[in-house]
mmCIF file of C-alpha atoms in Angstrom:
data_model
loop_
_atom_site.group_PDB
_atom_site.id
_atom_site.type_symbol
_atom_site.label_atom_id
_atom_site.label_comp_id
_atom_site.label_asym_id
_atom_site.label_seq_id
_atom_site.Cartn_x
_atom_site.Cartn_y
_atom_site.Cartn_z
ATOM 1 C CA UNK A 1 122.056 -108.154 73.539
ATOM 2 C CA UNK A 2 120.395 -111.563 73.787
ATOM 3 C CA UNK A 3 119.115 -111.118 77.623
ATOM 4 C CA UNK A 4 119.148 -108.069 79.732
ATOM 5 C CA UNK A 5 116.449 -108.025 82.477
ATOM 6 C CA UNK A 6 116.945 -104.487 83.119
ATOM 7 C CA UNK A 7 116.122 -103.535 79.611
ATOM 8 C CA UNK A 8 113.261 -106.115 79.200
ATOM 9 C CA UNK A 9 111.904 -104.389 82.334
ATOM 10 C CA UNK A 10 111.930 -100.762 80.926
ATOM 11 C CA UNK A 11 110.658 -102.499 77.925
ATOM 12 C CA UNK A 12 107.097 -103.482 80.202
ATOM 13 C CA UNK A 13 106.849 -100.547 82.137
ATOM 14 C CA UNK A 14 107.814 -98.463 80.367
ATOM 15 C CA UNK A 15 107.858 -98.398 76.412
ATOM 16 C CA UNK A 16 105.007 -100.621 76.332
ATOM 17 C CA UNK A 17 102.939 -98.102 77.775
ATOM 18 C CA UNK A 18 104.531 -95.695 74.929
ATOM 19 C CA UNK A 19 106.334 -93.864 77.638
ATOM 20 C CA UNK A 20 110.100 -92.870 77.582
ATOM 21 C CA UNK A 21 112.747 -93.103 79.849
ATOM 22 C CA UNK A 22 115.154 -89.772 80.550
ATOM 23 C CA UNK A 23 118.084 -91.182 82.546
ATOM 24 C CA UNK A 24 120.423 -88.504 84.176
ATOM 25 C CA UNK A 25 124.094 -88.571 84.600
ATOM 26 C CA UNK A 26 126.846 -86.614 84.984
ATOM 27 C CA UNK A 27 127.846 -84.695 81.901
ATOM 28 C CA UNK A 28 131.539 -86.744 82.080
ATOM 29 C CA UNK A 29 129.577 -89.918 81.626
ATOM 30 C CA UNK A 30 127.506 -88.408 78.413
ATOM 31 C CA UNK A 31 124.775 -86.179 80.244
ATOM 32 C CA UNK A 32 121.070 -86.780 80.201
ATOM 33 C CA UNK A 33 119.797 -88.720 77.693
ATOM 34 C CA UNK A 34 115.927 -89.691 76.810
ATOM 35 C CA UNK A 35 115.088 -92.935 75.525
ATOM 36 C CA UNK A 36 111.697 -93.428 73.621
ATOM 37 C CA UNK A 37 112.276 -96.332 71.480
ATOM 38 C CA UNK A 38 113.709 -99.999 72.810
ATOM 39 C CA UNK A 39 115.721 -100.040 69.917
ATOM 40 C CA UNK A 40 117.495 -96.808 70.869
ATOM 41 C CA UNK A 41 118.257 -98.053 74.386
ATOM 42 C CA UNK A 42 119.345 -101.596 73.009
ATOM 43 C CA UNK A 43 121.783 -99.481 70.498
ATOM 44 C CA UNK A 44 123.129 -97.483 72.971
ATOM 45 C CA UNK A 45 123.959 -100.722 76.127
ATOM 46 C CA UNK A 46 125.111 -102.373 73.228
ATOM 47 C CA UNK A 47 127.606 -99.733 72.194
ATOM 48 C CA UNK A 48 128.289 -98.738 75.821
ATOM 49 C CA UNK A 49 127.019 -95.553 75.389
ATOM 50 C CA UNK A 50 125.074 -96.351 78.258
ATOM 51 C CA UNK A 51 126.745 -98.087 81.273
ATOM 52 C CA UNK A 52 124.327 -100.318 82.890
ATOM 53 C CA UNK A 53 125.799 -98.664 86.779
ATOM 54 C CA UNK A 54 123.862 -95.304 85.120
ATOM 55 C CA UNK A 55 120.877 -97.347 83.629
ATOM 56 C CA UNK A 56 119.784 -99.439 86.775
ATOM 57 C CA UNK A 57 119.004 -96.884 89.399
ATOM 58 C CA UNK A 58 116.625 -95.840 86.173
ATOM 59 C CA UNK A 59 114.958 -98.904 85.833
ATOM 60 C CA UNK A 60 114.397 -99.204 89.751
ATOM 61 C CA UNK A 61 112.676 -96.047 89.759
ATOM 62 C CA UNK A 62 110.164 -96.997 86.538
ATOM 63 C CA UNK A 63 109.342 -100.199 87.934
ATOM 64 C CA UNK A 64 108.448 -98.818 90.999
ATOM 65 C CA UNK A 65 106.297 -96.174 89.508
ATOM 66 C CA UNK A 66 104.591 -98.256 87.140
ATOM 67 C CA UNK A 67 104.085 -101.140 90.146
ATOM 68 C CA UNK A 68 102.620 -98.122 92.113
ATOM 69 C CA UNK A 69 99.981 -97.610 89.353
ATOM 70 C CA UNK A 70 98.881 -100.965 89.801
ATOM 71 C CA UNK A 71 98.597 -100.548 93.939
ATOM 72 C CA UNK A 72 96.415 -97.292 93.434
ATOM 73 C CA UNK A 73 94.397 -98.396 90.528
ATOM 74 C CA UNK A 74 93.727 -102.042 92.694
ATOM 75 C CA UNK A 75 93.104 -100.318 96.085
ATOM 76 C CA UNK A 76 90.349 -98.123 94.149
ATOM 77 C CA UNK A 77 88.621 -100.842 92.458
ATOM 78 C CA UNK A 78 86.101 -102.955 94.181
ATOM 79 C CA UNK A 79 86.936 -106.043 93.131
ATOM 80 C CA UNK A 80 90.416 -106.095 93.939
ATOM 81 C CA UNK A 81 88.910 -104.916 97.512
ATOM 82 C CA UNK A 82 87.211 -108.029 97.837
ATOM 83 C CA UNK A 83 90.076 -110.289 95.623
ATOM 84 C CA UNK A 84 92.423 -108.452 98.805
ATOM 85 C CA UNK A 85 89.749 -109.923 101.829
ATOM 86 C CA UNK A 86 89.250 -113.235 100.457
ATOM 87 C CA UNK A 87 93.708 -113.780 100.332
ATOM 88 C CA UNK A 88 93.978 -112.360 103.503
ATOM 89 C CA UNK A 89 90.791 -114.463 104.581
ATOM 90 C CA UNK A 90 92.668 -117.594 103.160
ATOM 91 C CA UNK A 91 95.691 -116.794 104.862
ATOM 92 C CA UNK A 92 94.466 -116.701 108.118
ATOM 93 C CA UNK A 93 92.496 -120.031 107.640
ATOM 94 C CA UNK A 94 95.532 -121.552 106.387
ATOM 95 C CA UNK A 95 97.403 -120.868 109.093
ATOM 96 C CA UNK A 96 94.968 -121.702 111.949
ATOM 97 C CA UNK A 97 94.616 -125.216 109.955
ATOM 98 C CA UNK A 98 98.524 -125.514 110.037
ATOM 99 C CA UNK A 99 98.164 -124.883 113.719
ATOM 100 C CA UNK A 100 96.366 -127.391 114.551
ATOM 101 C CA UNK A 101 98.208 -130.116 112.430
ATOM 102 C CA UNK A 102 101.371 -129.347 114.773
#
């Protein structure tokens, strides 16, 4: 599998962390299975062992978790309190200055 984005996804949210992913199906479609290693989950799309209709509700759901990590751990931290103000700031300076250009 040259290019996947799904799998290079789980790969940065999830493996990359040193995580695992534990994707659940039906037990007609092969039952749960628990991936820990890229190389295991490249083996098995490759294969199709894993059908990527069962594999991308998975990845949806680790991006979104790991993404959500980054939200909490940014609105805790101070400076990317202030990083937050001075966008918005900009934003609304932007678009007064657009304003008046029309």
């Amino acid at each position: 599998i040259e290019h996947c984005p799904p799998i290079t996804l789980i790969d940065a949210c999830v493996f990359s962390i040193g995580a695992s992913l534990t994707v659940t199906r039906k037990e007609e479609n092969g039952g749960d299975v628990t991936y820990s290693a890229l190389a295991e989950l490249r083996a098995d799309f490759k294969s199709g062992a894993m059908h990527p209709g069962d594999l991308k509700p998975f990845v949806t759901k680790a991006v979104d978790a790991f993404l959500q990590s980054v939200r909490d751990r940014c609105k805790s931290e101070e400076t990317a309190k202030k990083a937050e103000a001075d966008i918005k700031a900009y934003l609304k300076k932007a678009a007064a200055a657009s304003k008046k250009k029309k």
